[in-house]
Short mmCIF file of C-alpha atoms in Angstrom, two decimals:
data_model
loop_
_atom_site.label_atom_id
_atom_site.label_comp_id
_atom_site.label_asym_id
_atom_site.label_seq_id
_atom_site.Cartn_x
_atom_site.Cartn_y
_atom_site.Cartn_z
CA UNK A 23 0.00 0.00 0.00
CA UNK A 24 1.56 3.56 -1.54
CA UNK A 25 0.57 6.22 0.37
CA UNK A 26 0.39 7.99 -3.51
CA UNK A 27 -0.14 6.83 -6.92
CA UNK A 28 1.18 9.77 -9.40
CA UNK A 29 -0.96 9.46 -12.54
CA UNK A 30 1.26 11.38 -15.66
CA UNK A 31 4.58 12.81 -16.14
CA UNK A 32 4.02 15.91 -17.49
CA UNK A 33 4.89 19.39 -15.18
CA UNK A 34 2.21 18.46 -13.00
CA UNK A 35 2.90 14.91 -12.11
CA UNK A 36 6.71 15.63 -11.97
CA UNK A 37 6.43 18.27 -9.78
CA UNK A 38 4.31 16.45 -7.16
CA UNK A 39 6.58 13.52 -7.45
CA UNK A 40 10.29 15.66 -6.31
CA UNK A 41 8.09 16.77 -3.69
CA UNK A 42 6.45 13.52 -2.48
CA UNK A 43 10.08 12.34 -2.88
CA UNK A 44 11.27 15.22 -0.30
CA UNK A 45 8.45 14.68 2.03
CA UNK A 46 9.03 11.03 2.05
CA UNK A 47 5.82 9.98 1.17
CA UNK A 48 6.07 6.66 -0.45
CA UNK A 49 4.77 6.91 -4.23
CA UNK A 50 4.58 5.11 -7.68
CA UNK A 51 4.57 7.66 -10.98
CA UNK A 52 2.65 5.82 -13.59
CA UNK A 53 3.44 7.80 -17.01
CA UNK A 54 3.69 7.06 -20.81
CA UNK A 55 5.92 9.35 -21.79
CA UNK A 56 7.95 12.22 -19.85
CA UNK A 57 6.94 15.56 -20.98
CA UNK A 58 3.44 15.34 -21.74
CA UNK A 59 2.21 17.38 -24.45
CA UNK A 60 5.25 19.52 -24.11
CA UNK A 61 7.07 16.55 -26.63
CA UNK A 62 5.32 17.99 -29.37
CA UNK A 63 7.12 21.32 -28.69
CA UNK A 64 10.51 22.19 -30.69
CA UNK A 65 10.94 25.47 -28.84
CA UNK A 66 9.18 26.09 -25.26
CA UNK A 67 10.02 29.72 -24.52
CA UNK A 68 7.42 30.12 -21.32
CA UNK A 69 8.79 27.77 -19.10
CA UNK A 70 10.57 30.06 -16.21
CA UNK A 71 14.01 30.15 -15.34
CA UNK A 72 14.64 28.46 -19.23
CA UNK A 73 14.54 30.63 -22.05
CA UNK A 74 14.45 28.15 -24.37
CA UNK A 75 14.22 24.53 -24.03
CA UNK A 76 12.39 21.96 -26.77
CA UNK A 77 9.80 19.81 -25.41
CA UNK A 78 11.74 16.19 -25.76
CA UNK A 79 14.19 17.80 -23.53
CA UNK A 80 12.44 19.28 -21.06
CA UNK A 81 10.66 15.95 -20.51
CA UNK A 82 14.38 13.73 -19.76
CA UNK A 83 14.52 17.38 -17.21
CA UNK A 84 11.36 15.89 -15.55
CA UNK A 85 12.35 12.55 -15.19
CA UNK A 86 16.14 13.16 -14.14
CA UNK A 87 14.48 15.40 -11.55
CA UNK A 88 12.40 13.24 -10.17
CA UNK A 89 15.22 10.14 -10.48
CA UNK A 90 17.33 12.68 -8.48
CA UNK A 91 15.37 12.38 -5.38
CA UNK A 92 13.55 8.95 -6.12
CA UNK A 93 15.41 7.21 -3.57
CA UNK A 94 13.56 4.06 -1.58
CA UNK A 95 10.63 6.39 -1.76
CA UNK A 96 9.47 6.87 -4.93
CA UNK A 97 8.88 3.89 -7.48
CA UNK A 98 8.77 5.31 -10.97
CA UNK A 99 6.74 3.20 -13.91
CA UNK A 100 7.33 4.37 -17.43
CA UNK A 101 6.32 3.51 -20.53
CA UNK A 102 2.73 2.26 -18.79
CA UNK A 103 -0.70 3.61 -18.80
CA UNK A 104 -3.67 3.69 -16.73
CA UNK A 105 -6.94 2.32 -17.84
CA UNK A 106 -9.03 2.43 -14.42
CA UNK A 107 -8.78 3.55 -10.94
CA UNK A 108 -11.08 2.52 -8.10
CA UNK A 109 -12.32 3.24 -4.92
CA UNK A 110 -11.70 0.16 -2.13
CA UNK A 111 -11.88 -0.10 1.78
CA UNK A 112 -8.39 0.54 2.22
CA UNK A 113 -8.40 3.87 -0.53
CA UNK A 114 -7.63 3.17 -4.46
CA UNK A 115 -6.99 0.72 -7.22
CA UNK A 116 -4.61 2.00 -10.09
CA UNK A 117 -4.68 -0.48 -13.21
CA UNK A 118 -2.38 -0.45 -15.71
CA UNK A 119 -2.37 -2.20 -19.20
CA UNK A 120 -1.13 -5.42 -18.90
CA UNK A 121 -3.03 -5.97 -15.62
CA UNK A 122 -0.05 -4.45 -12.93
CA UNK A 123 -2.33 -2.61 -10.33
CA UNK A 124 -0.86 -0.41 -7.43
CA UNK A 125 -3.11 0.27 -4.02
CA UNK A 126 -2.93 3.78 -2.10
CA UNK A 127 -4.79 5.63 0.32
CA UNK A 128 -4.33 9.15 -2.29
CA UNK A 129 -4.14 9.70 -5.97
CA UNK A 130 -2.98 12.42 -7.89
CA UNK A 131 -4.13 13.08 -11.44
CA UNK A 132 -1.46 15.06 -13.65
CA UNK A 133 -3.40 13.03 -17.25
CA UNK A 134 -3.30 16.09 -19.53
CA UNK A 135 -5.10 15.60 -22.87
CA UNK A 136 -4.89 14.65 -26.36
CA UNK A 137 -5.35 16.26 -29.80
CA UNK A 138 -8.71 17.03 -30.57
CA UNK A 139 -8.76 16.04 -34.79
CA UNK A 140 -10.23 18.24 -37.09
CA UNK A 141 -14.02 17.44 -37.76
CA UNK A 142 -13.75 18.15 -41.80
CA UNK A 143 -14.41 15.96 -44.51
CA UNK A 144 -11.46 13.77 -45.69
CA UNK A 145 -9.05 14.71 -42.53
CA UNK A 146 -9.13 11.25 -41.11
CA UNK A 147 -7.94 9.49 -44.48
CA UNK A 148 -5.47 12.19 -45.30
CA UNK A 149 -3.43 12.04 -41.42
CA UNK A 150 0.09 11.14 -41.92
CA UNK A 151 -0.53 11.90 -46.10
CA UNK A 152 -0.41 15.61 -45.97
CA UNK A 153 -2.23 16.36 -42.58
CA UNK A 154 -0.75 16.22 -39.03
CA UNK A 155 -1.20 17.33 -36.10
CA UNK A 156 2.80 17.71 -34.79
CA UNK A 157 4.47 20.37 -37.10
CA UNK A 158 7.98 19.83 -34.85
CA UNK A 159 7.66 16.15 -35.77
CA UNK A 160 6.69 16.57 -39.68
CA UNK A 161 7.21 19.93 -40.69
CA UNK A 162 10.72 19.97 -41.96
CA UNK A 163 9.04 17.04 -44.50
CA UNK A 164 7.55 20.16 -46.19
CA UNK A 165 9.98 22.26 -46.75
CA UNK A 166 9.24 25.07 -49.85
CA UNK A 167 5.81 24.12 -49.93
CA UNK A 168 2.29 26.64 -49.25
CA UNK A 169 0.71 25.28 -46.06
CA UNK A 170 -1.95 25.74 -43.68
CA UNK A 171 -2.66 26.01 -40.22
CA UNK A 172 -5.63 25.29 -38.25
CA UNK A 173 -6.32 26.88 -35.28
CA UNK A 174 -5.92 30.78 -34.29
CA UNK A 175 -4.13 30.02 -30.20
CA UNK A 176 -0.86 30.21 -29.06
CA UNK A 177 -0.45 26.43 -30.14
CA UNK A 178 -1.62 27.22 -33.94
CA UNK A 179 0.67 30.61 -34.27
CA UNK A 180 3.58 28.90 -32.44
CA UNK A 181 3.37 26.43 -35.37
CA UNK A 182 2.85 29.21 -37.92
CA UNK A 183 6.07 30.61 -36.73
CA UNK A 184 7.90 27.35 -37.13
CA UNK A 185 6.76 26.74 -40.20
CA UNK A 186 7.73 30.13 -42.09
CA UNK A 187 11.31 29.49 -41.17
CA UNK A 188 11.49 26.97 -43.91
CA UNK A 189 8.04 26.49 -46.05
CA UNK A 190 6.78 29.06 -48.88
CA UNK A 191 3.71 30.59 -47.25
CA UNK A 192 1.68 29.61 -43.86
CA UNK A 193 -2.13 31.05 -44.15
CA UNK A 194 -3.61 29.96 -40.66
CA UNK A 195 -7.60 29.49 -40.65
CA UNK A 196 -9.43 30.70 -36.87
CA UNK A 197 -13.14 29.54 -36.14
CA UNK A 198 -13.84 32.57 -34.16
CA UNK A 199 -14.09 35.88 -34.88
CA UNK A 200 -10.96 36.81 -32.97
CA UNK A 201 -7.37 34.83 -32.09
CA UNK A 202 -7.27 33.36 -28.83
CA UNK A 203 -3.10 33.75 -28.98
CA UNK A 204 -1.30 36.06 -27.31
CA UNK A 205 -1.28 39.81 -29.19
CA UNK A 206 2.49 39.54 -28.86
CA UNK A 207 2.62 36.60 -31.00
CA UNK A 208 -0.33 37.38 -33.08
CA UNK A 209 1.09 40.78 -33.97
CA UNK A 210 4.70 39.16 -34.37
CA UNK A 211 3.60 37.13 -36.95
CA UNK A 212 1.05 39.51 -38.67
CA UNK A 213 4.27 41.77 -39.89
CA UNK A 214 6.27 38.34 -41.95
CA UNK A 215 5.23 38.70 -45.59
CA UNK A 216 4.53 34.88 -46.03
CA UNK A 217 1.84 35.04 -43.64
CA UNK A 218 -1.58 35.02 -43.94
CA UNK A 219 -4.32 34.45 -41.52
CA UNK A 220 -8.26 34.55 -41.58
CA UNK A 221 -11.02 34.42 -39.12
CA UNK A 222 -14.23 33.30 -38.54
CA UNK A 223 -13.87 30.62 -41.28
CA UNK A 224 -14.42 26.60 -41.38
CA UNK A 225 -12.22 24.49 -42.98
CA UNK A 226 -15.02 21.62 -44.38
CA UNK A 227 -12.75 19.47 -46.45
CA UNK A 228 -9.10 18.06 -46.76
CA UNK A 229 -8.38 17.37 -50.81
CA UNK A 230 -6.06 14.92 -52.46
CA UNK A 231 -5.61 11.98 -54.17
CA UNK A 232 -3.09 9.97 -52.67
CA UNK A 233 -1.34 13.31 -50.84
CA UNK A 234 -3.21 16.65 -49.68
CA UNK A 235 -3.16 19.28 -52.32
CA UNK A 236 -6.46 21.56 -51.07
CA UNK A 237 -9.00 22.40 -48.51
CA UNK A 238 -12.07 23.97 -48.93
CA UNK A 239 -13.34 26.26 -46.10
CA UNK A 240 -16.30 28.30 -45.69
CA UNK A 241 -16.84 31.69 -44.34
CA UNK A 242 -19.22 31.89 -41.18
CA UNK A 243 -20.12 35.19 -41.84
CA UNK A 244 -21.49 34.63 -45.24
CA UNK A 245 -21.54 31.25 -46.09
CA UNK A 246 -19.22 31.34 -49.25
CA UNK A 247 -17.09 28.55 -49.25
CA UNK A 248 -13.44 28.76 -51.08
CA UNK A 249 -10.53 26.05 -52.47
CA UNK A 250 -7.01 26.87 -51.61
CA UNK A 251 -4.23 24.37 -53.24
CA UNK A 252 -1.60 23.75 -50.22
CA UNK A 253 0.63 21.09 -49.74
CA UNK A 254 0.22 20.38 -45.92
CA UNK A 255 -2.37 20.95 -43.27
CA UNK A 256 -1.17 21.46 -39.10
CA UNK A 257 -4.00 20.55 -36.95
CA UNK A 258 -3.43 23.18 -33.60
CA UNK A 259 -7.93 22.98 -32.66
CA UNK A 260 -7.57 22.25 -28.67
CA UNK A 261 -7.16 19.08 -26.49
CA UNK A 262 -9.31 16.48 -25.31
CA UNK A 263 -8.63 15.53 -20.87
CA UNK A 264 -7.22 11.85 -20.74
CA UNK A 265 -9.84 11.25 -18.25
CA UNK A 266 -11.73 7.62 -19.21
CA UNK A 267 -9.70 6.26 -16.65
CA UNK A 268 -11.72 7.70 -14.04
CA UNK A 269 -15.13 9.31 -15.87
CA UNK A 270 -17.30 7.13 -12.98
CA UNK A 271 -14.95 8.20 -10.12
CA UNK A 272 -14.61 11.72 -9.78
CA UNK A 273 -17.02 14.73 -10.89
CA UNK A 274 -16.08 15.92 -14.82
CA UNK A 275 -17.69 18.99 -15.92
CA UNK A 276 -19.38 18.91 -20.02
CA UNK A 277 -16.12 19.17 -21.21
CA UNK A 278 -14.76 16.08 -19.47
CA UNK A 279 -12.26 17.84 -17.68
CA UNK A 280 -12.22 16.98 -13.78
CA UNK A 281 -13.84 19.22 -11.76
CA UNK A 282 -11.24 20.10 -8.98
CA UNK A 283 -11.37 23.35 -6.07
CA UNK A 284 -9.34 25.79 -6.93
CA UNK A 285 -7.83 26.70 -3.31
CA UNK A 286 -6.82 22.97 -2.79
CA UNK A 287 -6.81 20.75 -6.18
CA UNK A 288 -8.85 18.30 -4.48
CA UNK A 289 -12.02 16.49 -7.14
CA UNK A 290 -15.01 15.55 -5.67
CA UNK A 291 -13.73 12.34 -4.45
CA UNK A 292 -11.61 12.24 -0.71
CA UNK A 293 -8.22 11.44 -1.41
CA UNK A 294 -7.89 12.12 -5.22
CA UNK A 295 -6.26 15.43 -5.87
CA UNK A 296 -5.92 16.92 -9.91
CA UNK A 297 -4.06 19.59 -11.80
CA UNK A 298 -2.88 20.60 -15.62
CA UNK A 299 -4.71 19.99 -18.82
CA UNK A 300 -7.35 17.61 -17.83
CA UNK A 301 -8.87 19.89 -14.91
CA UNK A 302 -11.50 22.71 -15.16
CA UNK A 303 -9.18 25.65 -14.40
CA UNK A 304 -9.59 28.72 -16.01
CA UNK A 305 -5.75 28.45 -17.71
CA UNK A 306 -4.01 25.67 -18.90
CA UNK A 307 0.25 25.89 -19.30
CA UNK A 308 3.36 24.00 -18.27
CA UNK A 309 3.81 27.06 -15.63
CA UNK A 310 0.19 26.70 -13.99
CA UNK A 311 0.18 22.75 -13.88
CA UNK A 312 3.60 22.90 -12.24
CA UNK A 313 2.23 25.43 -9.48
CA UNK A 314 -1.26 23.85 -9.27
CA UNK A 315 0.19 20.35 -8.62
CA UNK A 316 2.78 21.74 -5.72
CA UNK A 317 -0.40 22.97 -3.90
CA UNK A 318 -2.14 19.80 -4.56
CA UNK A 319 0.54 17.95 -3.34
CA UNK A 320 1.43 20.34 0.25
CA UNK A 321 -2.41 20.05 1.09
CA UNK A 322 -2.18 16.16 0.51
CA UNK A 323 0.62 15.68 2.80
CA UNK A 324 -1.36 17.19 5.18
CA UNK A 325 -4.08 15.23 4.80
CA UNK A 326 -1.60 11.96 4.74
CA UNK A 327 0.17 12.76 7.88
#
């Protein structure tokens, strides 16, 4: 019996497993990768103290941090995931694939999310054949070629800006009538030549034959719908909460994110604390899970010892 099972090992799971580590409370991290979404990330620019650090290495940061301080006190499971976790008389049941399960009178929940795909016509048989939704994994593959982005927030014009260093043209398509990115960025970007970007528009359809050459999209405004040739398509439309594992457990709100108190992290559920991507806060970076988790974590060990 753990005293904590860890669930992810993103910034919010790492940082409540150095300090589990420090408190000595006896733990298990359960993560697939290191990093979390941050993987996906050539150039993370937010994350304080490092100017600039890409997301593959930020994640072997987290787990040398944690492996620092593991010790005889914190048991570290990677790759694994989590398919269900359950209340029992002594506190929780944490299953893994495969069938390993770990008991523990507290959980936390650092599960982030997962790419939300792009609900147009053809985008499912064109992934990995023109369309993709990790630009620092693919992009360099189109190189001198007219591409699009979807999505108007930080994640889509961070990609935009990766992309112009070495494609012909980026035109990024927003489904609102205003970018949710930063103005910084937004206006950054708005002054490079080979940029274009629209809003209030719906891409409808991905167009090819055996690779993507087109999409049309439609204006929301007006209803006129448009072809533009391109030779890629970077999906950037929001993240789905990795939260199946416990959707009968604790309270999720309509977006399936875990509904969690603010001044403590704590869900609806005694013992099960949450923080990062997959809760209902108001903001969601690398920065706030990090913070969110140490509080979950100092108002655990209270409620541990």
């Amino acid at each position: 019996m753990y005293d904590l099972v860890i669930v992810g090992g993103g910034p919010a799971g790492t940082s409540v497993a150095v300090y589990a580590a420090r408190k000595r409370l006896r733990s298990v991290i359960v993560t697939e990768e290191w990093g979390g979404q941050s993987n996906v990330s050539e150039d993370i620019q937010n994350w304080i103290g490092t100017p600039h650090i890409s997301g593959a290495n930020l994640g072997k940061a987290f787990e040398a941090h944690v492996k620092e301080y593991a010790d005889d006190v914190i048991e570290m499971v990677s790759p694994a995931r989590v398919t269900k976790i359950e209340k029992t008389e002594e506190g929780f049941k944490t299953t893994c694939d495969g069938g390993k399960s770990y008991g523990s009178k507290a959980v936390f929940l650092g599960v982030g999310s997962a790419r939300r795909k792009l609900p147009a016509k053809g985008a499912d048989a064109f992934e990995h054949k023109g369309l993709t939704y990790c630009a620092s994994c693919d992009g360099p593959l189109f190189s001198g070629r007219d591409v699009v982005v979807v999505g108007g927030g930080n994640a889509g014009f961070e990609t935009a800006a990766q992309l112009l260093a070495y494609t012909n043209s980026v035109t990024l398509f927003e489904f609102n009538d205003k970018f949710l990115a930063d103005e910084v960025t937004v206006e950054k970007l708005q002054k490079n030549e080979k940029f274009k970007a629209l809003t209030n528009v719906e891409v409808t359809e991905v167009l090819g034959e055996t690779l993507v050459t087109g999409i049309k999209y439609k204006d929301r405004g007006t209803g006129k719908e448009t072809e533009l040739p391109t030779g890629g398509v970077f999906v950037e439309i929001g993240l789905i909460p990795n939260t199946a594992m416990v959707k009968d457990l604790v309270t999720l709100n309509e977006h399936n994110q875990i509904v969690v108190d603010p001044y403590t992290q704590r869900t609806s559920v005694e013992g099960i604390w949450a923080a990062g991507d997959a809760t209902d806060g108001r903001y969601h970076q690398n920065n706030i899970a990090s913070g969110d988790a140490v509080k979950a974590i100092e108002d655990m060990y209270g409620y541990l010892r």
